[in-house]
Amino acid sequence: MKNKRDTHVENGIIGTPIIECASNALRFRLKTERIFEGRIFVKGFAKAEGCFINGFGKFTETGIEIPFDSACRIDRERSANPRGIFITTTIVVSFHPLFITGIDRAFRVKCLYFAGEQKVQMKLGVHNLPPNLQRIERMPMPICRYELLDGGPFGPPIAFATVGQKIYHKWTCEPVTTDSSFCMIVHSCVVDSGLQEFIDILDRRGCALDSMLLTNLEYSTDLIAGQQTQVYKYADRDTLFFQCQISISAKSHNSICPRPDCINPSNKESEQKHPQQPPIIVNEQLNVRNPRKVDVYDFEVLDIVDVSSRLQAIENFE
């Protein structure tokens, strides 16, 4: 006589499952009435590695962590109001180790990562349970800076330099938490004399426009970019104001940060016209103006940071 597994399971969820929207993963925890012997998995990925967890019949508390770079189905949708990005997935709690039964529940979990405001809104929708679950938590975004360094990437910060001297432009975003999993792209960079004489040096995709001013950036890590160049100046102005934007995104499913696909910039002098709308600049010495539009890649932007730096250039003609 063949053994048959009993598909009648007497169990259920106590209270409301707990969700946590981390910087690089979504965490889902719950407590059951009896020892949990079933499975928790992302809908459609019941057997995919990293997308499910089995209950071993020992505990009444269990949960699953789903990294954003996993193979599970995690949908990303940009939101204009509020400004941010929704990260959504469906988690199934099955109380039987093999079959879907009538007491199982499917939870639609949604995390809203706010851009700029650095907080996360979490929503949880579930069949046969109240759908009005919502919580607000702080979401620490990386702290970004733009530095001009003497000579190379490890040189000291520099505020004064001679025309022709080698300096290094360095953009760094430092994550606040240890489990951070962010990407960055530097783009929309301009140089200005302080008299609204704006010249583009990086376009909206992050590509260099004039190799005499700046060549395409090199990304040494996910959150560090830089490039060496020589000091230049306007004919009748000694001060240069450099202004850029940095787009912050969560890592994609393959854990590889996207990078702009750039061609080598021209060696001839820049023939650009002044942009009609300079970007927002975080610099007390410059007026805040209307932001220019930023091209959006196939990655999902969580935040756009405005950074700036300043250099006093001195002529040294022989």
Tab-separated table of C-alpha atoms in Angstrom, residues 14 22-23 28 36 40-41 50 77 131 139-140 147 216 241 295:
chain	number	residue	atom	x	y	z
A	14	ILE	CA	-0.663	35.070	13.720
A	22	ALA	CA	16.515	47.329	3.166
A	23	SER	CA	18.888	49.075	0.796
A	28	PHE	CA	9.548	39.162	5.042
A	36	PHE	CA	5.762	25.698	10.270
A	40	ILE	CA	7.749	30.508	1.608
A	41	PHE	CA	8.604	31.504	-1.949
A	50	GLY	CA	17.446	32.113	-3.399
A	77	GLU	CA	8.280	50.919	-11.328
A	131	PRO	CA	-4.968	45.486	2.947
A	139	MET	CA	16.145	54.888	3.971
A	140	PRO	CA	19.721	56.206	4.199
A	147	GLU	CA	36.660	66.660	-5.084
A	216	ASN	CA	35.410	59.784	-20.234
A	241	PHE	CA	33.001	76.345	-10.805
A	295	ASP	CA	18.107	61.194	-19.399
